[in-house]
Coordinates of C-alpha atoms and ligand atoms in Angstrom, one line a residue:
X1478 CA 114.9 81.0 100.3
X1479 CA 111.8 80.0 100.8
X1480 CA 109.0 78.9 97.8
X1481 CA 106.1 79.7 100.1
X1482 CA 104.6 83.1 101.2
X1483 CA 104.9 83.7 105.3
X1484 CA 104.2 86.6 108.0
X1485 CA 105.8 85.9 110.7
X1486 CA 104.3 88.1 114.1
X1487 CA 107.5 89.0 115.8
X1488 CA 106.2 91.6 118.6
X1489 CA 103.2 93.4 119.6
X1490 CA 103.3 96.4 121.3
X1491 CA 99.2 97.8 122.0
X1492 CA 98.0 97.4 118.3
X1493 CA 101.2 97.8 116.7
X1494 CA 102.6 94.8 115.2
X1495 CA 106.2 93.9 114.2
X1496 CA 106.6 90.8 111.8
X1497 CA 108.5 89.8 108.4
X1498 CA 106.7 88.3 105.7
X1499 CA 109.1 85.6 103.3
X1500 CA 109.0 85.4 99.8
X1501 CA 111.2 83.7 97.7
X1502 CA 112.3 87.1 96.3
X1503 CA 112.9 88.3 99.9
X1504 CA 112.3 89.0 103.3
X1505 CA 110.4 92.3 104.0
X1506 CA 110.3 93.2 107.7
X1507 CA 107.4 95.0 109.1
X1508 CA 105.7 97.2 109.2
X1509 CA 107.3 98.3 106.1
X1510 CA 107.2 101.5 103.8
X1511 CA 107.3 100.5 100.0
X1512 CA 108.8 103.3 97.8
X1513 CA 106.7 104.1 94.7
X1514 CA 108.2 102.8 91.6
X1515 CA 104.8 103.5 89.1
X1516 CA 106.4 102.9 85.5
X1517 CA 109.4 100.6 86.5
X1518 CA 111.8 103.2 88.1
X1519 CA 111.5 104.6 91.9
X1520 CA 112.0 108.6 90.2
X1521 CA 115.2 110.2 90.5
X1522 CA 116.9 107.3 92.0
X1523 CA 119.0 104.0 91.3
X1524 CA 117.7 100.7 92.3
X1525 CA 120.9 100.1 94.4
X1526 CA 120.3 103.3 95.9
X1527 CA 116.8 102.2 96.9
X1528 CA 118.0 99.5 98.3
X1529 CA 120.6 101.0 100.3
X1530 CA 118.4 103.6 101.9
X1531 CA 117.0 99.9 103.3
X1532 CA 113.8 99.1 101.2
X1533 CA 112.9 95.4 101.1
X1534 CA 109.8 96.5 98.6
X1535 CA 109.5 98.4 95.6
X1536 CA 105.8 99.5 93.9
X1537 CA 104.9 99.1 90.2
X1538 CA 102.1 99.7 88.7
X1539 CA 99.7 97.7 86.7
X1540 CA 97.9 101.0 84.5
X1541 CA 101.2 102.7 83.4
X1542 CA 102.9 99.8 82.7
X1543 CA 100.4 97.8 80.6
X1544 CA 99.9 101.2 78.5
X1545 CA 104.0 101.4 78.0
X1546 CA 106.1 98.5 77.5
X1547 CA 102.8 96.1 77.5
X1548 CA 102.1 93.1 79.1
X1549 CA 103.0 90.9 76.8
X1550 CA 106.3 92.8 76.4
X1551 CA 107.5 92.9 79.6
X1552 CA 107.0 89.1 79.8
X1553 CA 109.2 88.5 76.3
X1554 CA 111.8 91.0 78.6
X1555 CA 112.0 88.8 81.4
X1556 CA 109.7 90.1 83.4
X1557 CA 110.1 94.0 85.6
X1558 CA 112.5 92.8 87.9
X1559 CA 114.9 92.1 85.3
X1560 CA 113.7 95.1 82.9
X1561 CA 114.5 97.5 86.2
X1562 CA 117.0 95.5 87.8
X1563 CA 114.9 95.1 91.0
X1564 CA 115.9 91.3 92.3
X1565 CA 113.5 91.5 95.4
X1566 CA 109.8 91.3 95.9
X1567 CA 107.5 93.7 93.7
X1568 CA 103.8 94.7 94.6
X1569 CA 101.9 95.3 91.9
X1570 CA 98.6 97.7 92.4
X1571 CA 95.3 96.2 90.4
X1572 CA 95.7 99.3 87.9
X1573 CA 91.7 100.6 89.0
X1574 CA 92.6 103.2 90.8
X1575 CA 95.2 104.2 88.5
X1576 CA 92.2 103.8 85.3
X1577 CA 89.9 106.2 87.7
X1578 CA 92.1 108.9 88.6
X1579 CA 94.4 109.0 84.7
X1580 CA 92.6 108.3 81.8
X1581 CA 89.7 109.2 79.8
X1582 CA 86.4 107.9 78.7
X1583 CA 86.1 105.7 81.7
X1584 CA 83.1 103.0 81.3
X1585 CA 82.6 100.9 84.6
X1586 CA 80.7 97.7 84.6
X1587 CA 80.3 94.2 86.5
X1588 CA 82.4 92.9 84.0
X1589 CA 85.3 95.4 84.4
X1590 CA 86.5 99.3 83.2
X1591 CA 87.1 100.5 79.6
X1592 CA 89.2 103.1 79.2
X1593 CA 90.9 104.8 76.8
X1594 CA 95.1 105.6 77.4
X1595 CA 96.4 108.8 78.6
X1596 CA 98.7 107.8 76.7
X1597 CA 97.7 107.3 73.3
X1598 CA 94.3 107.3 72.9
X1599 CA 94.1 103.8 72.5
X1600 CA 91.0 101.8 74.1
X1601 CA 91.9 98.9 76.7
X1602 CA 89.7 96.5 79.1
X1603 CA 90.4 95.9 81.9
X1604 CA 88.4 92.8 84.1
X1605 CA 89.4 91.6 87.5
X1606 CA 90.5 88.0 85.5
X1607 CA 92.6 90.8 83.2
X1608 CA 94.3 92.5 85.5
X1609 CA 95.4 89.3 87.6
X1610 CA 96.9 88.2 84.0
X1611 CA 99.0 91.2 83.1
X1612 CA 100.1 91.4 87.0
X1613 CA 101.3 87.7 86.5
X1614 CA 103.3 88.8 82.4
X1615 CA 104.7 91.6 84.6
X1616 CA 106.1 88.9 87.0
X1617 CA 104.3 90.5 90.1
X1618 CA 105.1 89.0 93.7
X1619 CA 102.1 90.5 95.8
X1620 CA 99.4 91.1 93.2
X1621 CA 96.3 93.6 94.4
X1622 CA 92.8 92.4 93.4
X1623 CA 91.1 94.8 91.1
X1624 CA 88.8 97.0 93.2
X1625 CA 86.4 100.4 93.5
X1626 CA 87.9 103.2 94.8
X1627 CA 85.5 105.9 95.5
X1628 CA 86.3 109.7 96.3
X1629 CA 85.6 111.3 99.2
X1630 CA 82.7 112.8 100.3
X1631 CA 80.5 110.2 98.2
X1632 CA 76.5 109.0 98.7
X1633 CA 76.0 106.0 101.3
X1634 CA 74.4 104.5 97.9
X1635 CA 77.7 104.8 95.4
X1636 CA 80.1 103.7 98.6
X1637 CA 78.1 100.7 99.2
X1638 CA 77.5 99.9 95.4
X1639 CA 81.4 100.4 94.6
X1640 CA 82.3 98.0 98.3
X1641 CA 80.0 95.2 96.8
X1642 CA 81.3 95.3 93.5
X1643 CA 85.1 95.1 95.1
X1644 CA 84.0 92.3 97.1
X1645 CA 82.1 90.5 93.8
X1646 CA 85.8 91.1 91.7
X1647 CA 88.0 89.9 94.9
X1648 CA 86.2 86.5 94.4
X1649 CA 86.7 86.7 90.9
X1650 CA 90.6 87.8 91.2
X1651 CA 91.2 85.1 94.0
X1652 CA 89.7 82.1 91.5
X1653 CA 92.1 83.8 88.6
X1654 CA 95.2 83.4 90.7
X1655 CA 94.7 80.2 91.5
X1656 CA 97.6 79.0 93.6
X1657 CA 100.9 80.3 93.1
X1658 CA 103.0 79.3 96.5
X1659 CA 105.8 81.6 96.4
X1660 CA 103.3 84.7 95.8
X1661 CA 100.3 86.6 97.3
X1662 CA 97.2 88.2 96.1
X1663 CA 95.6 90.7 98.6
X1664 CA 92.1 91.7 98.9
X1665 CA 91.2 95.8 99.6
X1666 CA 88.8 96.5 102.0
X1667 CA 86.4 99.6 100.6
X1668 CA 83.1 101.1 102.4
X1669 CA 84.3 104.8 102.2
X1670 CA 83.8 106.7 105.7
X1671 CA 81.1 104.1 106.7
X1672 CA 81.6 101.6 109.7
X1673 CA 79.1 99.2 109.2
X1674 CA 80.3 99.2 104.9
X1675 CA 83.7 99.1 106.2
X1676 CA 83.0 95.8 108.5
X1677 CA 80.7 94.3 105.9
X1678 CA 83.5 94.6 103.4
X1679 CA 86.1 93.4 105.7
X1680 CA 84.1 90.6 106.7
X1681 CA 83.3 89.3 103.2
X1682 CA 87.6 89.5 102.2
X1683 CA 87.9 87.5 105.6
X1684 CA 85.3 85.0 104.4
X1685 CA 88.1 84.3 101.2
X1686 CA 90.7 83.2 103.3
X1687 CA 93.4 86.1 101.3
X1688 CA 97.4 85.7 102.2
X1689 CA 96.8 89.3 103.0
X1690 CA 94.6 92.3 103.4
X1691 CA 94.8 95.9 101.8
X1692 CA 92.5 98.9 103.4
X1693 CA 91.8 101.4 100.2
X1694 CA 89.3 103.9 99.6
X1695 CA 91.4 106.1 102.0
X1696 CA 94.0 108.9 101.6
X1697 CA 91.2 110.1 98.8
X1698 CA 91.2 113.9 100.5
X1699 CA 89.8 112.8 103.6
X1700 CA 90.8 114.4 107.1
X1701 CA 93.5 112.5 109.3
X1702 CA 90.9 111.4 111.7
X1703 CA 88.1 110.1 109.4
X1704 CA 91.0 107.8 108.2
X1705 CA 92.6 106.5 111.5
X1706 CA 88.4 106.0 112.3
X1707 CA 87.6 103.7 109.5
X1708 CA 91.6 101.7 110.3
X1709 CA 90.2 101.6 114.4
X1710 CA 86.9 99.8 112.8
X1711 CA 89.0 97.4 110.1
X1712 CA 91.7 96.5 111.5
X1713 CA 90.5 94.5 114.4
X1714 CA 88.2 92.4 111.9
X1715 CA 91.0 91.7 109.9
X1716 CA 92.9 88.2 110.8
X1717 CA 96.0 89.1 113.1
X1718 CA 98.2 86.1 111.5
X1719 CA 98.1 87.9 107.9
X1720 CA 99.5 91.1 107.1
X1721 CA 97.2 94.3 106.5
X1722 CA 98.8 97.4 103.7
X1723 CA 97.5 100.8 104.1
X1724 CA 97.4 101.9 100.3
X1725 CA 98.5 105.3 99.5
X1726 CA 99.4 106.5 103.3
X1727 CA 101.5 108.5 104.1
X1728 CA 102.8 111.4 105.7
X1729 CA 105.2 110.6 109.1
X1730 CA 102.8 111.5 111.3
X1731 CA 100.1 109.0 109.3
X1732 CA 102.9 106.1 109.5
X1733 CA 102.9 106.7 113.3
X1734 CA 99.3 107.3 113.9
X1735 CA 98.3 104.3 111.4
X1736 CA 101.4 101.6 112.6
X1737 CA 99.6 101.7 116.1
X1738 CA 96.3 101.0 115.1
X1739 CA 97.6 97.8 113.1
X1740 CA 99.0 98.4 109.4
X1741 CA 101.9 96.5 109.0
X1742 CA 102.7 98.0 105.4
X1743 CA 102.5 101.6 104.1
X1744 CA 103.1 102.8 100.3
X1745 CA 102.9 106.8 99.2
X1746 CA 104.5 109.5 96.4
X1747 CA 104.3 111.7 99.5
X1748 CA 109.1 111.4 99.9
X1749 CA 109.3 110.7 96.3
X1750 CA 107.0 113.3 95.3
X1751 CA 108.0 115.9 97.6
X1752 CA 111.6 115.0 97.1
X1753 CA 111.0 116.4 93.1
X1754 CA 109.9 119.7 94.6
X1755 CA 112.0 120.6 97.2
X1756 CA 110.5 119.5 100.0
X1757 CA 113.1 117.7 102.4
X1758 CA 111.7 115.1 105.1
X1759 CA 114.0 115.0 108.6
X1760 CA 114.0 114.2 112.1
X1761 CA 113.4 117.9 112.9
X1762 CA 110.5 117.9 110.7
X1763 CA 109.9 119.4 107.1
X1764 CA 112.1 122.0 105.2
X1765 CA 111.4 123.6 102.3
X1766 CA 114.5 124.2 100.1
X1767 CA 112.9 126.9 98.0
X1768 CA 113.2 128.9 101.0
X1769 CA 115.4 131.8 101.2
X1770 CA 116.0 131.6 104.7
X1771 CA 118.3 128.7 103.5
X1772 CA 120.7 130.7 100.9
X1773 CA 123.4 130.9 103.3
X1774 CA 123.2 128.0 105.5
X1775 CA 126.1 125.8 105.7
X1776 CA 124.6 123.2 107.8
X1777 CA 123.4 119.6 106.3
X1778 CA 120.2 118.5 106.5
X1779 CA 121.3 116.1 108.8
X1780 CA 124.6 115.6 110.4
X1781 CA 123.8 112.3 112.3
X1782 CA 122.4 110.8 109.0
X1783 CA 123.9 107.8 107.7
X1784 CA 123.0 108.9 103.9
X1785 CA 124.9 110.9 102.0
X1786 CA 122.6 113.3 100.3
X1787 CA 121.5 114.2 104.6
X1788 CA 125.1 114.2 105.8
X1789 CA 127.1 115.7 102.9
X1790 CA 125.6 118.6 101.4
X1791 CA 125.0 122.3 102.9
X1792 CA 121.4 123.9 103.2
X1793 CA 122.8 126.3 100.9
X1794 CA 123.3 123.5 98.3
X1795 CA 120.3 121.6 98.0
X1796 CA 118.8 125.5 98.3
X1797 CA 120.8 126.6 95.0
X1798 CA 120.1 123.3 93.3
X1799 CA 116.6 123.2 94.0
X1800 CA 116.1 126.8 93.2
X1801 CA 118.0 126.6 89.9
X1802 CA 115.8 123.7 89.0
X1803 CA 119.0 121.0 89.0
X1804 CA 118.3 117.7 87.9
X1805 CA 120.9 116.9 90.8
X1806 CA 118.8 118.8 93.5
X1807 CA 116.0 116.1 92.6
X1808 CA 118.3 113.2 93.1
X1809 CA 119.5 114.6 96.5
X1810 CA 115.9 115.3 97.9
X1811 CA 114.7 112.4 97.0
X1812 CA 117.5 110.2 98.1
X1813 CA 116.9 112.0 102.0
X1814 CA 113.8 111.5 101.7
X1815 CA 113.3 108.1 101.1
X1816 CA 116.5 107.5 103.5
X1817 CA 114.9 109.3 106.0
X1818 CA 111.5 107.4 105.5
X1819 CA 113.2 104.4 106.1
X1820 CA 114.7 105.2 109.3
X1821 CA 111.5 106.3 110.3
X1822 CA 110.2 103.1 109.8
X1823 CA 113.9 101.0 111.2
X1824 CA 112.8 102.9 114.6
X1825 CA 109.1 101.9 114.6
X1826 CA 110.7 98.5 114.1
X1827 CA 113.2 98.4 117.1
X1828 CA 110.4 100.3 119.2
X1829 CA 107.9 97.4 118.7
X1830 CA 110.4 95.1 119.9
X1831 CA 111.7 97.1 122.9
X1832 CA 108.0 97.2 123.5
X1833 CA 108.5 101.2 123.6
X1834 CA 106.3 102.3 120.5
X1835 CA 104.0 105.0 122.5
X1836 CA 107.1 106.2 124.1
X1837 CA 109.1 106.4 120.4
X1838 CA 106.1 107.6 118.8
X1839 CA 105.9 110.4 121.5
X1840 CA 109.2 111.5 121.1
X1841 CA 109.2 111.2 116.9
X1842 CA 106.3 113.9 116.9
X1843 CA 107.8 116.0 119.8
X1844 CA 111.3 116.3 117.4
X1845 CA 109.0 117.3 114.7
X1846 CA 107.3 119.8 116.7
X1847 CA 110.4 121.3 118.0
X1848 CA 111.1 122.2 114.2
X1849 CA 114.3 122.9 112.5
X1850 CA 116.7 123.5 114.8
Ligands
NEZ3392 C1 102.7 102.1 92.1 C2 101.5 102.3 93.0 C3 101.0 103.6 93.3 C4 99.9 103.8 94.1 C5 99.3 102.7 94.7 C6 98.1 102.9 95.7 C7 96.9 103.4 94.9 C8 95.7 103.6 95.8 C9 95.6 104.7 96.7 N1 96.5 105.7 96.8 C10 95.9 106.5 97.8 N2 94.7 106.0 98.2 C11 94.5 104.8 97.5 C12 93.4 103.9 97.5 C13 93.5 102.8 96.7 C14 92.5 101.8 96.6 O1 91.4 101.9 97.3 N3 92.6 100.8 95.7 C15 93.7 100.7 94.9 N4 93.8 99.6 94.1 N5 94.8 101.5 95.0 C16 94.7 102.6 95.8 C17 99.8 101.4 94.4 C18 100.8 101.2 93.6

C-alpha cells in the first residue's frame, strides 16, 4: 500500500511502454484498458466480474453522476467505491465532454458551462474549481481537469480558442486540487487535427508539472490515421516518466496502433457498448450474433478462453439470446468482450517485456484478418 501516486517504466519496446502506476487503492499495470462504468455500474456486469476478467481501473463519470445521486449525496454514502462496491482505483472524467455531447441549453464561458440536465431539466454550473470538487465528494482517485473538446472537422480559429481555454482551466483545476498524495489529476492535451495546436497545448500541460497527461479531442469521428498523426506529434512532447491516457480509444486495432506510439492507458464503450448489441470481440476478429449464419453452430466463441461466457456457450446460444433480445445475451457479450479486451491488453503487456511488441502486434492483426475460423 502505498499513500503516494507512482509510474513505474518497466520496459520499452520502440515507443511502446510497459509500466504500473501505485495508488493506494491499487496497482494498475500498463498500458491498461479501463472498462467504462458512466453512472456507477460497468453495464450488464458485476464488479467482481470486472475484476475477474483482470481490470485494475474502472471509469465513472462526473456529468451523470452529479445529475443522479449528487455530489453531495454520494459523499454522505461513502463515497462510489463503496456505493458500487468498487475497492480499487476510479478515474473520474471532468464531466465537459459529457455536458457537450448530453444535455441542453449549453452556455460556455471563461468561467465554466451552464447546462441544463437531460435529466430533469434542472440548470447546473459547472467551473473547472466545480468540477475538481464534486470529483473529490465522489471520492475520485485520478481526477481529469475540466477541458474543451471540440468536434471534428472544426475552424483552425474554434480548435485553437477551445485548446487555450483547456490550457487556462488546467491551471485553474491543478490550483483546486491542491495536493492530495495518494491521488492524481491529469491534464488533456486538445488542438484538434493541428500539429503546431497540438504541441503548443502539450507544451503548456508540461509547463504544470501534472502526475499525468490525457490526449482528448480525438476519437470525435476522425479517421484512424488523422488520430495516430496527432498521438506521433504529442506523445514525444509529453514527459516519458509520467503516464499518458488516450480518452475514448478504442477499437483493437486502435489499442495496437496507439500502445506503439506511447499511450500507456486506453478507456472506450466500444466492448461494453457492442457487447449490448450483439457484437462479440475475439481473437479471430469480430462476430455478429444477430447473424443467421450462427443459428446452428455449436462451437463457442472461444474454446481456448479462460472466461466462461467465451468457453461455455454455443454460437447458437448467444445467437438465440441475442436474437430474442435476452437480458442474459447482454451479460454474456459483454462479459467476452471485456474478457477478451483484457487479454488483448495481458499480451501487449508480456510482448513489451519479451521486447516482441511489433512481432505480437503483427500476429494479433494477422488472427484478425484470417477471420472466423
Ligand atoms: C465514464 C467515462 C466515459 C468517457 C470518457 C472519455 C470521454 C472523452 C472522449 N471520448 C471520446 N473522445 C473523447 C475526448 C475527450 C476529451 O477530449 N476530453 C474529455 N474530458 N473526455 C473525452 C471518460 C469517462
Amino acid at each position: 500500500m502505498t499513500e503516494t501516486f507512482e509510474f513505474k517504466l518497466i520496459a520499452t519496446d520502440g515507443q511502446a511502454r510497459r509500466g504500473e502506476i501505485s495508488m493506494p487503492r491499487g496497482s494498475i499495470r500498463t498500458p491498461a484498458f479501463m472498462p467504462v462504468g458512466t453512472g456507477g455500474t460497468v453495464k450488464a456486469m458485476y464488479m467482481d466480474q470486472v475484476r475477474g476478467t483482470g481490470a485494475d481501473i474502472i471509469l465513472g463519470n462526473t456529468y451523470h453522476l452529479m445529475l443522479r445521486p449528487g455530489a453531495e449525496r454520494m459523499a454522505r454514502l461513502g463515497g462510489l467505491h463503496r456505493f458500487a462496491g468498487w475497492n480499487r482505483p476510479i478515474l473520474t472524467d471532468s464531466g465537459g465532454f459529457q455536458v457537450m455531447s448530453l444535455s441542453g441549453l449549453r452556455k460556455l464561458t471563461e468561467q465554466g458551462v451552464t447546462f441544463q440536465s437531460h435529466i430533469d431539466g434542472s440548470r447546473h454550473e459547472m467551473s473547472p474549481e466545480r468540477s475538481i470538487e464534486i470529483q473529490g465528494l465522489l471520492g475520485s482517485d485520478i481526477q481529469m481537469q475540466l477541458d474543451e473538446c471540440v468536434r471534428l472537422p472544426a475552424t483552425p480559429t474554434e480548435i485553437e480558442r477551445a485548446m487555450e481555454m483547456s490550457l487556462r482551466w488546467a491551471e485553474r483545476c491543478r490550483v483546486a486540487f491542491g495536493e492530495q498524495p495518494g491521488k492524481a489529476m491529469f491534464g488533456i492535451v486538445q488542438g484538434g487535427d493541428i500539429p503546431t495546436l497540438r504541441e503548443r497545448s502539450a507544451h503548456g500541460l508540461k509547463a504544470l508539472d501534472l502526475k499525468g497527461y490525457a490526449v482528448g479531442g480525438l476519437a470525435v469521428g476522425e479517421p484512424q490515421e488523422v488520430m495516430l498523426d496527432m498521438l506521433d506529434v504529442t506523445c514525444p512532447i509529453l514527459p516519458s516518466e509520467k503516464p499518458r491516457y488516450l480518452m475514448g480509444v478504442g477499437t483493437p486495432d486502435d489499442l495496437l496502433k496507439s500502445v506503439g506510439r506511447g499511450i500507456d492507458m486506453f478507456d472506450c464503450v466500444m466492448p461494453t457498448r457492442a457487447g449490448r448489441h450483439g457484437l462479440a470481440f475475439t481473437r479471430h476478429g469480430k462476430i455478429n450474433l444477430k447473424n443467421a449464419r450462427h443459428a446452428e453452430d455449436h462451437r463457442p466463441l472461444d474454446e481456448e478462453s479462460s472466461c466462461p461466457a467465451a468457453r461455455d456457450y454455443s454460437r447458437a446460444y448467444l445467437h438465440h439470446l441475442v436474437r430474442s433480445n435476452e437480458i442474459l445475451g447482454m451479460m454474456l457479450v459483454t462479459w467476452n468482450n471485456l474478457s477478451y479486451y483484457q487479454d488483448l491488453m495481458s499480451g501487449i503487456r508480456a510482448s513489451i517485456e519479451a521486447q516482441r511488441f511489433a512481432d505480437f502486434s503483427a500476429e494479433t492483426q494477422e488472427m484478425w484478418a484470417r477471420g472466423d475460423i
